[in-house]
Every structure is written in C-alpha cells, then in structure tokens.
CSV table of C-alpha atoms and ligand atoms in Angstrom, one decimal:
chain,number,residue,atom,x,y,z
A,8,MET,CA,0.0,0.0,0.0
A,9,ALA,CA,1.2,3.5,-0.8
A,10,ALA,CA,0.9,6.4,1.6
A,11,VAL,CA,-1.8,8.9,0.7
A,12,LEU,CA,-0.6,11.8,2.9
A,13,GLY,CA,2.9,12.2,4.2
A,14,CYS,CA,3.2,14.3,7.3
A,15,ILE,CA,6.2,15.9,9.0
A,16,ALA,CA,5.8,17.2,12.5
A,17,ASP,CA,8.3,19.5,14.3
A,18,ASP,CA,7.9,17.8,17.7
A,19,PHE,CA,6.8,14.5,19.2
A,20,THR,CA,3.6,15.6,20.9
A,21,GLY,CA,2.6,17.5,17.8
A,22,ALA,CA,3.0,14.4,15.8
A,23,THR,CA,0.9,12.3,18.1
A,24,ASP,CA,-1.7,15.0,18.1
A,25,LEU,CA,-1.8,15.0,14.3
A,26,ALA,CA,-1.8,11.2,14.1
A,27,GLY,CA,-4.7,11.0,16.7
A,28,LEU,CA,-6.8,13.4,14.7
A,29,LEU,CA,-6.1,11.6,11.4
A,30,ALA,CA,-7.0,8.3,13.2
A,31,ARG,CA,-10.5,9.7,13.9
A,32,SER,CA,-11.1,9.0,10.2
A,33,GLY,CA,-10.8,5.3,10.9
A,34,ALA,CA,-8.0,4.8,8.5
A,35,PRO,CA,-4.7,3.4,9.7
A,36,VAL,CA,-2.1,5.9,10.9
A,37,SER,CA,1.6,5.1,11.4
A,38,LEU,CA,3.7,7.3,13.5
A,39,ARG,CA,7.5,7.1,13.2
A,40,MET,CA,9.9,8.7,15.6
A,41,GLY,CA,12.6,10.3,13.5
A,42,VAL,CA,13.3,9.5,9.8
A,43,PRO,CA,13.4,5.7,9.6
A,44,SER,CA,16.8,4.4,8.6
A,45,GLU,CA,15.4,1.5,6.6
A,46,PRO,CA,13.3,1.9,3.4
A,47,PRO,CA,9.5,2.1,3.8
A,48,ARG,CA,7.6,-1.1,4.5
A,49,ASP,CA,4.2,-1.7,6.2
A,50,VAL,CA,3.2,1.6,4.9
A,51,ALA,CA,-0.1,3.1,6.2
A,52,PRO,CA,-2.3,5.6,4.2
A,53,PHE,CA,-1.4,8.2,6.7
A,54,GLU,CA,2.3,8.3,7.5
A,55,VAL,CA,3.5,10.8,10.2
A,56,ILE,CA,7.2,11.4,10.9
A,57,ALA,CA,7.9,13.0,14.2
A,58,LEU,CA,11.0,15.1,14.4
A,59,LYS,CA,12.4,17.1,17.3
A,60,CYS,CA,13.4,20.2,15.3
A,61,ARG,CA,11.2,23.0,16.6
A,62,THR,CA,14.1,24.7,18.4
A,63,ALA,CA,17.0,23.3,16.3
A,64,PRO,CA,19.2,25.6,14.2
A,65,ALA,CA,17.3,26.3,10.9
A,66,ASP,CA,19.7,24.6,8.6
A,67,GLN,CA,19.5,21.4,10.7
A,68,ALA,CA,15.7,21.5,10.8
A,69,VAL,CA,15.6,22.0,7.1
A,70,ALA,CA,18.0,19.0,6.5
A,71,GLU,CA,15.9,16.7,8.7
A,72,CYS,CA,12.7,17.7,7.1
A,73,ARG,CA,14.1,17.1,3.6
A,74,ALA,CA,15.2,13.7,4.7
A,75,ALA,CA,11.7,13.0,6.0
A,76,LEU,CA,10.2,14.2,2.7
A,77,ARG,CA,12.4,11.9,0.8
A,78,TRP,CA,11.4,8.9,2.9
A,79,LEU,CA,7.7,9.8,2.6
A,80,ARG,CA,8.0,10.1,-1.2
A,81,GLU,CA,9.6,6.7,-1.3
A,82,ALA,CA,6.6,5.5,0.7
A,83,GLY,CA,4.4,6.7,-2.2
A,84,ALA,CA,3.0,9.9,-0.8
A,85,SER,CA,2.4,12.8,-3.3
A,86,ARG,CA,0.7,15.2,-0.9
A,87,PHE,CA,2.5,16.5,2.2
A,88,PHE,CA,1.6,18.3,5.5
A,89,TRP,CA,4.1,20.3,7.5
A,90,LYS,CA,2.8,20.3,11.1
A,91,TYR,CA,3.8,22.8,13.7
A,92,CYS,CA,2.2,23.9,17.0
A,93,SER,CA,-1.2,25.5,17.1
A,94,THR,CA,0.5,28.4,19.0
A,95,PHE,CA,3.0,28.8,16.1
A,96,ASP,CA,6.0,28.1,18.4
A,97,SER,CA,9.1,29.3,16.7
A,98,THR,CA,11.8,31.9,16.9
A,99,ALA,CA,12.6,34.8,14.5
A,100,ALA,CA,15.3,32.6,13.1
A,101,GLY,CA,12.9,29.9,12.1
A,102,ASN,CA,11.9,27.1,11.7
A,103,ILE,CA,8.4,27.2,10.3
A,104,GLY,CA,9.2,29.4,7.3
A,105,PRO,CA,12.6,27.9,6.3
A,106,VAL,CA,11.3,24.4,6.3
A,107,ALA,CA,8.2,25.3,4.3
A,108,GLU,CA,10.3,27.1,1.7
A,109,SER,CA,12.6,24.2,1.4
A,110,LEU,CA,9.8,21.6,1.1
A,111,MET,CA,8.1,23.9,-1.5
A,112,ALA,CA,11.3,24.0,-3.6
A,113,GLU,CA,11.7,20.2,-3.4
A,114,LEU,CA,8.1,19.7,-4.5
A,115,GLY,CA,8.0,22.5,-7.1
A,116,ALA,CA,5.2,24.3,-5.2
A,117,SER,CA,4.8,28.0,-5.8
A,118,GLN,CA,2.5,28.7,-2.9
A,119,THR,CA,1.5,27.2,0.4
A,120,ILE,CA,-0.9,28.1,3.3
A,121,TYR,CA,-0.4,28.5,7.1
A,122,CYS,CA,-3.2,27.8,9.4
A,123,PRO,CA,-2.4,26.8,13.0
A,124,ALA,CA,-6.1,27.1,14.2
A,125,PHE,CA,-7.4,24.3,16.4
A,126,PRO,CA,-10.9,25.5,17.4
A,127,GLU,CA,-11.6,22.5,19.6
A,128,ASN,CA,-8.6,23.5,21.8
A,129,GLY,CA,-9.4,27.3,21.6
A,130,ARG,CA,-6.8,28.3,19.0
A,131,SER,CA,-8.2,30.5,16.3
A,132,VAL,CA,-6.8,32.8,13.6
A,133,PHE,CA,-8.7,36.1,12.7
A,134,MET,CA,-7.3,38.8,10.4
A,135,GLY,CA,-4.0,37.0,10.6
A,136,ASN,CA,-3.8,37.2,14.4
A,137,LEU,CA,-3.6,34.0,16.5
A,138,PHE,CA,-5.8,33.7,19.6
A,139,VAL,CA,-5.5,31.3,22.5
A,140,GLY,CA,-9.1,31.2,23.9
A,141,GLU,CA,-10.1,34.9,24.0
A,142,GLN,CA,-6.5,36.1,24.4
A,143,PRO,CA,-4.2,37.2,21.6
A,144,LEU,CA,-1.2,34.8,21.5
A,145,ALA,CA,1.3,37.4,22.8
A,146,GLU,CA,-0.9,38.0,25.9
A,147,SER,CA,-1.5,34.3,26.6
A,148,PRO,CA,0.8,32.2,28.8
A,149,MET,CA,2.8,31.4,25.6
A,150,LYS,CA,4.6,34.7,26.2
A,151,ASP,CA,6.5,33.0,29.0
A,152,HIS,CA,7.3,29.7,27.2
A,153,PRO,CA,10.8,28.5,28.3
A,154,LEU,CA,12.1,27.9,24.7
A,155,THR,CA,9.9,29.8,22.3
A,156,PRO,CA,8.3,32.7,24.0
A,157,MET,CA,5.6,34.2,21.6
A,158,ARG,CA,5.6,38.0,21.9
A,159,ASP,CA,3.7,38.8,18.8
A,160,SER,CA,0.2,37.6,17.8
A,161,ASN,CA,0.4,38.5,14.1
A,162,LEU,CA,1.2,35.5,12.0
A,163,MET,CA,2.3,37.5,8.9
A,164,ARG,CA,4.8,39.5,11.1
A,165,LEU,CA,6.0,36.3,12.7
A,166,LEU,CA,6.4,34.5,9.4
A,167,ALA,CA,8.0,37.4,7.3
A,168,PRO,CA,11.4,37.2,8.9
A,169,GLN,CA,11.4,33.5,8.4
A,170,THR,CA,10.8,33.5,4.7
A,171,THR,CA,12.5,34.9,1.5
A,172,LYS,CA,9.3,35.3,-0.5
A,173,PRO,CA,6.2,37.5,0.2
A,174,VAL,CA,3.6,36.7,2.9
A,175,GLY,CA,-0.1,37.4,2.5
A,176,LEU,CA,-3.5,36.8,4.1
A,177,ALA,CA,-6.7,35.1,3.1
A,178,ASN,CA,-9.1,36.4,5.8
A,179,ARG,CA,-12.1,35.0,7.5
A,180,LEU,CA,-14.5,37.0,5.2
A,181,THR,CA,-13.1,35.2,2.2
A,182,VAL,CA,-13.2,31.8,4.0
A,183,ALA,CA,-16.8,32.4,5.0
A,184,ARG,CA,-17.7,32.8,1.4
A,185,GLY,CA,-16.7,29.2,0.7
A,186,VAL,CA,-14.3,27.0,-1.3
A,187,GLU,CA,-14.4,28.9,-4.6
A,188,ALA,CA,-14.0,32.3,-3.1
A,189,LEU,CA,-10.9,31.1,-1.1
A,190,GLN,CA,-9.4,29.4,-4.2
A,191,ALA,CA,-9.9,32.7,-6.2
A,192,ARG,CA,-8.2,34.7,-3.4
A,193,LEU,CA,-5.3,32.2,-3.3
A,194,ALA,CA,-4.9,32.4,-7.1
A,195,ALA,CA,-5.0,36.2,-7.0
A,196,LEU,CA,-2.3,36.3,-4.3
A,197,ARG,CA,-0.2,33.8,-6.4
A,198,GLY,CA,-0.5,36.2,-9.3
A,199,GLU,CA,1.0,38.9,-7.1
A,200,GLY,CA,3.9,36.6,-6.2
A,201,VAL,CA,2.7,35.8,-2.7
A,202,ALA,CA,4.1,32.4,-1.8
A,203,HIS,CA,3.1,32.2,1.8
A,204,VAL,CA,-0.6,32.7,2.7
A,205,VAL,CA,-1.9,32.9,6.3
A,206,VAL,CA,-5.5,31.7,6.2
A,207,ASP,CA,-8.0,32.7,8.9
A,208,ALA,CA,-10.1,30.0,10.7
A,209,VAL,CA,-12.1,30.4,13.8
A,210,ALA,CA,-14.3,27.3,13.6
A,211,ASP,CA,-14.2,23.8,12.3
A,212,GLN,CA,-16.3,24.7,9.3
A,213,ASP,CA,-13.6,27.2,8.2
A,214,LEU,CA,-11.0,24.4,8.4
A,215,GLU,CA,-13.2,22.2,6.3
A,216,VAL,CA,-13.4,25.0,3.6
A,217,ILE,CA,-9.6,25.4,3.7
A,218,ALA,CA,-8.9,21.7,3.5
A,219,ASP,CA,-11.3,21.3,0.6
A,220,ALA,CA,-9.8,24.3,-1.3
A,221,CYS,CA,-6.3,22.9,-0.9
A,222,ARG,CA,-6.9,19.2,-0.8
A,223,ASP,CA,-4.8,18.5,-4.0
A,224,TRP,CA,-1.9,20.8,-3.2
A,225,PRO,CA,1.4,19.2,-2.9
A,226,LEU,CA,2.1,21.0,0.4
A,227,ILE,CA,0.0,22.5,3.1
A,228,THR,CA,1.1,23.6,6.5
A,229,GLY,CA,-0.7,24.1,9.8
A,230,GLY,CA,-1.7,22.8,13.1
A,231,SER,CA,-3.1,19.3,13.4
A,232,ALA,CA,-6.8,20.4,13.1
A,233,LEU,CA,-6.5,21.4,9.5
A,234,ALA,CA,-5.5,17.9,8.5
A,235,MET,CA,-8.8,16.5,10.0
A,236,GLY,CA,-10.6,17.9,6.9
A,237,LEU,CA,-8.6,15.9,4.4
A,238,PRO,CA,-9.4,12.2,4.9
A,239,HIS,CA,-13.0,12.3,3.7
A,240,HIS,CA,-11.9,13.9,0.4
A,241,TYR,CA,-9.4,11.1,-0.1
A,242,ARG,CA,-12.1,8.5,0.8
A,243,ALA,CA,-14.5,10.1,-1.7
A,244,ALA,CA,-11.7,10.0,-4.4
A,245,GLY,CA,-11.3,6.2,-3.7
A,246,MET,CA,-7.8,6.7,-2.2
A,247,LEU,CA,-8.7,5.2,1.2
A,248,SER,CA,-10.4,1.8,1.8
A,249,ALA,CA,-13.7,1.9,3.6
A,250,SER,CA,-12.7,-0.8,6.2
A,251,VAL,CA,-12.1,0.4,9.7
A,252,ARG,CA,-10.3,-1.7,12.3
A,253,PRO,CA,-9.0,0.0,15.4
A,254,PRO,CA,-5.8,-1.4,16.8
A,255,ALA,CA,-6.1,-3.9,19.6
A,256,PRO,CA,-4.6,-2.6,22.9
A,257,PRO,CA,-1.6,-4.6,24.1
A,258,ASP,CA,-1.8,-6.7,27.2
A,259,LEU,CA,-0.2,-4.3,29.8
A,260,ALA,CA,0.5,-4.3,33.5
A,261,ALA,CA,-1.2,-1.4,35.2
A,262,ASP,CA,2.0,0.0,36.6
A,263,ALA,CA,2.6,3.5,35.4
A,264,VAL,CA,4.6,6.7,35.8
A,265,VAL,CA,3.9,10.3,35.0
A,266,LEU,CA,6.7,12.5,33.8
A,267,SER,CA,6.2,16.3,33.3
A,268,GLY,CA,8.8,18.7,31.8
A,269,SER,CA,6.2,21.1,30.5
A,270,CYS,CA,5.8,24.5,32.3
A,271,SER,CA,2.7,25.5,30.3
A,272,ALA,CA,-0.1,27.0,32.3
A,273,MET,CA,-2.4,24.0,31.9
A,274,THR,CA,0.3,21.6,32.8
A,275,GLN,CA,0.9,23.5,36.1
A,276,LYS,CA,-2.8,23.0,36.9
A,277,GLN,CA,-2.6,19.3,35.9
A,278,VAL,CA,0.4,18.7,38.1
A,279,ALA,CA,-1.2,20.4,41.1
A,280,ARG,CA,-4.4,18.4,40.6
A,281,TYR,CA,-2.6,15.1,40.3
A,282,LEU,CA,-0.4,15.7,43.4
A,283,ALA,CA,-3.6,15.6,45.5
A,284,GLN,CA,-4.0,11.9,44.6
A,285,ALA,CA,-0.5,10.5,43.8
A,286,PRO,CA,3.1,10.7,45.2
A,287,GLY,CA,5.2,13.4,43.4
A,288,TYR,CA,8.8,14.6,43.2
A,289,GLN,CA,9.8,18.0,41.9
A,290,LEU,CA,13.0,18.3,39.9
A,291,ASP,CA,15.0,21.5,40.2
A,292,PRO,CA,17.3,22.3,37.2
A,293,ILE,CA,19.9,24.0,39.4
A,294,THR,CA,20.2,20.9,41.6
A,295,LEU,CA,20.3,18.7,38.6
A,296,ALA,CA,23.1,20.7,37.0
A,297,GLU,CA,25.1,20.7,40.2
A,298,GLU,CA,24.4,17.2,41.6
A,299,GLY,CA,22.8,15.2,38.8
A,300,PRO,CA,19.6,13.2,39.1
A,301,GLY,CA,20.7,10.9,41.9
A,302,ALA,CA,18.2,12.1,44.5
A,303,ALA,CA,15.3,11.8,42.0
A,304,LEU,CA,16.4,8.3,41.1
A,305,ASP,CA,16.6,7.3,44.8
A,306,TRP,CA,13.1,8.7,45.3
A,307,LEU,CA,11.7,6.8,42.4
A,308,GLU,CA,13.3,3.6,43.6
A,309,ALA,CA,11.4,3.9,46.8
A,310,GLN,CA,8.0,4.2,44.9
A,311,SER,CA,5.6,1.5,43.8
A,312,MET,CA,4.8,1.9,40.1
A,313,ALA,CA,1.2,0.8,41.0
A,314,ALA,CA,0.7,4.2,42.5
A,315,ALA,CA,1.6,5.9,39.2
A,316,PRO,CA,4.0,8.4,40.8
A,317,LEU,CA,4.7,11.8,39.2
A,318,LEU,CA,8.1,13.3,38.5
A,319,TYR,CA,8.0,16.9,37.4
A,320,ALA,CA,10.1,19.9,36.6
A,321,THR,CA,7.0,21.9,35.9
A,322,ALA,CA,7.4,25.3,37.6
A,323,GLU,CA,6.0,28.9,37.4
A,324,PRO,CA,7.5,31.4,35.0
A,325,GLN,CA,9.5,33.1,37.8
A,326,ALA,CA,11.2,29.9,38.8
A,327,VAL,CA,11.9,29.0,35.2
A,328,ARG,CA,13.5,32.4,34.6
A,329,ALA,CA,15.7,32.1,37.7
A,330,ALA,CA,17.0,28.7,36.5
A,331,GLN,CA,17.5,30.0,33.0
A,332,GLU,CA,19.5,33.1,34.3
A,333,ARG,CA,21.7,30.8,36.3
A,334,LEU,CA,22.2,28.0,33.7
A,335,GLY,CA,21.2,29.5,30.3
A,336,VAL,CA,18.0,28.6,28.5
A,337,ALA,CA,19.4,25.6,26.6
A,338,ARG,CA,21.2,24.1,29.6
A,339,ALA,CA,18.2,24.5,31.9
A,340,GLY,CA,16.1,22.6,29.4
A,341,ALA,CA,18.7,20.0,28.7
A,342,VAL,CA,19.4,19.0,32.3
A,343,VAL,CA,15.6,18.5,32.9
A,344,GLU,CA,15.1,16.6,29.7
A,345,ALA,CA,18.1,14.3,30.4
A,346,ALA,CA,16.9,13.7,34.0
A,347,LEU,CA,13.4,12.8,32.8
A,348,ALA,CA,14.8,10.5,30.1
A,349,GLU,CA,16.9,8.6,32.7
A,350,LEU,CA,13.9,8.4,35.1
A,351,ALA,CA,11.8,7.0,32.3
A,352,ILE,CA,14.2,4.2,31.8
A,353,ARG,CA,14.5,3.5,35.5
A,354,ALA,CA,10.7,3.5,35.8
A,355,ARG,CA,10.5,0.9,33.0
A,356,GLU,CA,13.0,-1.2,34.9
A,357,GLN,CA,10.8,-1.0,37.9
A,358,GLY,CA,7.9,-2.3,36.0
A,359,ALA,CA,6.1,0.8,34.6
A,360,ARG,CA,4.3,-0.1,31.3
A,361,ARG,CA,2.1,3.0,30.9
A,362,PHE,CA,3.9,6.3,30.5
A,363,VAL,CA,2.1,9.7,30.7
A,364,VAL,CA,4.5,12.4,29.4
A,365,ALA,CA,3.8,16.1,29.4
A,366,GLY,CA,5.7,18.5,27.2
A,367,GLY,CA,6.7,18.5,23.5
A,368,GLU,CA,10.5,18.6,24.0
A,369,THR,CA,10.2,16.4,27.1
A,370,SER,CA,8.3,13.8,25.1
A,371,GLY,CA,11.0,13.8,22.4
A,372,ALA,CA,13.7,13.2,25.1
A,373,VAL,CA,11.7,10.4,26.9
A,374,THR,CA,10.7,8.6,23.7
A,375,GLN,CA,14.2,8.6,22.4
A,376,ALA,CA,15.5,7.3,25.7
A,377,LEU,CA,12.9,4.5,25.7
A,378,GLY,CA,14.1,3.6,22.2
A,379,VAL,CA,10.7,3.9,20.7
A,380,ARG,CA,10.7,4.1,16.9
A,381,ARG,CA,7.2,3.4,15.8
A,382,LEU,CA,3.8,3.9,17.4
A,383,THR,CA,0.3,2.8,16.7
A,384,ILE,CA,-2.5,5.2,17.6
A,385,GLY,CA,-4.9,4.1,20.3
A,386,PRO,CA,-7.9,5.8,22.0
A,387,GLU,CA,-8.1,9.5,22.4
A,388,ILE,CA,-7.9,10.9,25.9
A,389,ALA,CA,-8.5,14.6,25.1
A,390,PRO,CA,-8.7,16.4,21.8
A,391,GLY,CA,-5.3,15.9,20.1
A,392,VAL,CA,-3.9,13.5,22.8
A,393,PRO,CA,-4.3,9.8,22.1
A,394,TRP,CA,-2.7,6.8,23.9
A,395,THR,CA,-0.2,5.1,21.6
A,396,TYR,CA,1.1,1.6,21.7
A,397,CYS,CA,4.7,0.7,21.0
A,398,GLU,CA,7.6,-1.4,22.1
A,399,SER,CA,10.5,-0.5,24.4
A,400,ASP,CA,13.3,-2.9,25.1
A,401,GLY,CA,11.4,-5.7,23.5
A,402,ARG,CA,8.3,-5.2,25.7
A,403,PRO,CA,4.9,-3.7,24.9
A,404,ILE,CA,4.3,-0.3,26.5
A,405,ALA,CA,1.7,2.5,26.1
A,406,LEU,CA,2.8,6.1,25.9
A,407,THR,CA,0.8,9.3,25.8
A,408,LEU,CA,2.6,12.4,24.8
A,409,LYS,CA,0.8,15.6,25.8
A,410,SER,CA,1.8,19.0,24.5
A,411,GLY,CA,1.8,21.8,27.0
A,412,ASN,CA,-1.6,23.3,27.1
A,413,PHE,CA,-3.7,20.3,26.0
A,414,GLY,CA,-6.0,18.3,28.2
A,415,ALA,CA,-8.3,19.1,31.1
A,416,GLU,CA,-7.1,19.7,34.6
A,417,SER,CA,-7.7,16.1,35.4
A,418,PHE,CA,-5.6,14.9,32.4
A,419,PHE,CA,-3.2,12.6,34.2
A,420,ALA,CA,-5.9,10.7,36.0
A,421,ASP,CA,-8.1,10.8,32.8
A,422,ALA,CA,-5.2,9.2,30.8
A,423,LEU,CA,-4.7,6.4,33.3
A,424,SER,CA,-8.4,5.5,33.6
A,425,LYS,CA,-8.9,5.7,29.9
A,426,LEU,CA,-6.4,3.0,29.1
A,427,GLY,CA,-7.7,0.9,32.0
A,428,ALA,CA,-11.2,1.1,30.4
A,429,ALA,CA,-9.9,0.1,27.0
A,430,GLN,CA,-8.4,-3.2,28.3
B,13,LIG,P1,5.5,22.4,26.4
B,13,LIG,O1,4.9,21.3,25.6
B,13,LIG,O2,4.8,22.9,27.5
B,13,LIG,O3,6.0,23.4,25.4
B,13,LIG,P2,8.2,21.3,26.4
B,13,LIG,O4,8.7,20.0,27.1
B,13,LIG,O5,8.2,21.4,24.9
B,13,LIG,O6,6.8,21.7,27.1
B,13,LIG,O7,9.2,22.5,26.8
B,13,LIG,C1,9.5,22.8,28.2
B,13,LIG,C2,11.0,23.0,28.3
B,13,LIG,O8,11.3,23.7,29.5
B,13,LIG,C3,11.8,21.8,28.2
B,13,LIG,O9,13.0,21.9,27.5
B,13,LIG,C4,12.1,21.5,29.7
B,13,LIG,O10,13.2,20.7,29.9
B,13,LIG,C5,12.3,22.9,30.2
B,13,LIG,N1,12.0,23.1,31.6
B,13,LIG,C6,11.1,22.3,32.4
B,13,LIG,N2,11.1,22.7,33.6
B,13,LIG,C7,12.0,23.7,33.7
B,13,LIG,C8,12.4,24.6,34.8
B,13,LIG,N3,11.9,24.4,36.0
B,13,LIG,N4,13.2,25.5,34.5
B,13,LIG,C9,13.7,25.7,33.3
B,13,LIG,N5,13.4,25.0,32.2
B,13,LIG,C10,12.5,24.0,32.4
C-alpha cells in the first residue's frame, strides 16, 4: 500500500496530536519517531514522521525535514503536510518558514498556506492574528514559554522574517464565502507573487473549507486540526479503503509513571491536581546541574509503580526564569530533559508499562531514551492527545505524549483511567 498523505511534525507531541486526529477517520495511521533508517515497509495511508526540530538551528531543521520528505515520497506519498504547533511556536530565526520554503522548492510548489487554528482547543486565527481562547497569543501564557516565548500575535509578522518570499493573508470574510472564493483569493495572491498565505479560521467549518480548497496541493502547512478535513476527500476519491479496524490494545501491566517537563499554564494545573492523589517529586534544574539526578532516582526507587508516581520539573515562570538566568535557557532545558529521560528508563526497569508524558520537547527526550521508533495510535484521551502503543526494550508499553496546554485539569488521571477502560 502507498501512503496517501505524508506528514512531517516538528515535535513529538505535535506528531501524536496529528496522528490522533487523522485516526478519527478510521484509516490506519503510522507514526515514526525520526526518519526511519530503513526503506518504507508496512506503509499506512497516513504516515507521520515526528522530528524534534522545533528549536534546532534552521539549517539542521531543514535538512531533517528534507530527509523526512524523501522517505515519505519513497513510501508513495504525493501530498504533504508540514505540522507545527497551534501556537506557532518558533523563533525569529525559524523554523516554520525555512522548512516550508525548502519543502516547496523540493516539490515545485509556488504557494502554500499557514493555518495553526485548532478551534476544539481554543486556537483561532482572525485577520492573521492568532488567539488562545479569548487572548491574543502574545498576551497568553505562551509569552512565557521557556524555549519559544511568543511575543507577537500576528502570523504575517512572525512569518515574514522566516521566509524569503512575500507573505499574504486570506481572511475570514473570504473563507466564510466558501471554497471557490478562497481558491480565487489564493490564485490572486499567487498572481502577485505571494508564496506564503496565512489563512484565517475560527471554527471547524472554516478548516473544512480550507482543506477542501487545498486538498490536491502538494504541500499544506498548519496545526493538526487542518488535517482533519482531508481524509473524507481522499475517501471520496477512492484513495482510502472503507474498512475500519481500530488497533487492539496490548496486554499491559497497570504499573505507570507520569513525567512532566512542561511549564505551560495548563500543565501547572494538571500537576497540582494530580499531586492531590499520587506521590510526586519535583526536579530542580539547578540541583540537577550541580548534583545530577541521583536524588530523584533514589526517590523513584522507593516508589511503587502501582501508585503511578509523578516526577515533574513543571514550575512557574518566575522559577523558570531564575533557573535560566543561572544556567542559560538551553542548559536548563537540557538537564531537565536528560533527567526525565533517565527516570523513564528507571521506571520501566521498575515495571512501569504506561507512561504519561507532558511537554513536547520532554516527550522527544523520553521517547528517544525508551528507544521507541514506531507507534500505533490508540484511544483519544483529550482532543489531540491519544494513547499510543509501542515497544520499548522488547516489551509492549503504552505512551501518551501531551503537549503543554492540551488536556483538562484532570488529564493525568483521565489518561490512566482511559487505558484501563480500553483493556
Ligand atoms: P511544552 O509542551 O509545555 O512546550 P516542552 O517540554 O516542549 O513543554 O518545553 C518545556 C522546556 O522547558 C523543556 O525543555 C524543559 O526541559 C524545560 N523546563 C522544564 N522545567 C523547567 C524549569 N523548572 N526551569 C527551566 N526549564 C525547564
């Protein structure tokens, strides 16, 4: 079987989010962590490659995404989706624009669209400005993100320094007039040489119009929700089989661990809520940098995995800033990620088979440490956050990778009871 849509995601939680939403179509979705070293086999109609390139130098991110594109083309895909965060997480140096331009050049595409909207999770784009709930992006907690603080809400302004070709807007008034009006606007912009078009969307219906208007484009870019509008067009065109068979959950022990390296506002609430019902240990980047993770490993060793203990570096912006001033942004993140990765391995050795991980970068570090290369998408816990099934060290495990602001306050407990219910 050949891939119908090849997707490249700039972080691991983003990739599971996208894979989970594509799986709502009932078609098989395969999620691969990093570009596979071997040629494609067991190809699914929806192939998602998860990279960890959101904060990498732009030339490295571009090289990784080009390698992913080559693999997906070999897998038979002729349409591609470049997935980034619904809060457009990036820096002035990239990587959303540079990667899009490079993929466009490879594919011979003269234009692409940008739509990070995810209405179900409160992300909307209006007149080119991104909102988180009712707040402009730059006034939302994203302004304090440890790695990609978002201090402007205007997507055209954010994108322009990241691209060499002109940036334009197809606004909500056009999208509301339907598929043909949007196609006409995109064509007019193309005539003016506009290669990068931000497209407004405030509701799922807008995303459906956009997906319909661009369904045969070689490359579209956006948050995960935009991709949800694509499968039924492929099915109508006879590119997807009608048969639906959800994957069987593996036979897993109940033992679990929760690892959180996300400092997002929602994760802070989730950590506080979960600490009321389970044992927890807070990691401090400065202690980790000076003394290593020994104390945390000792604490973990004394825990029963049946209690699903929580290890977290999650902290308020003030504490994050203090650690970053002392260690530098990159090192503060790196010591936390390395510690959580080591703790994940130790938890597996202590019998944990269900891993709840919070944070995009954190998920990348933990997944790599567990040696997970390929995941099958299981039941959805919250919009954009499914359980996934995979193997680690020859044993079946389940992983859920939650990006910062996703999930309800009770997410950690929700996740653990959801997989229990599926068994
Ligand atoms: P999110 O999905 O919320 O963006 P990420 O895991 O992608 O979460 O990013 C959070 C980053 O912040 C990670 O690199 C993590 O290691 C780092 N971090 C976590 N806790 C702290 C802390 N207390 N101080 C400084 N940096 C931290």
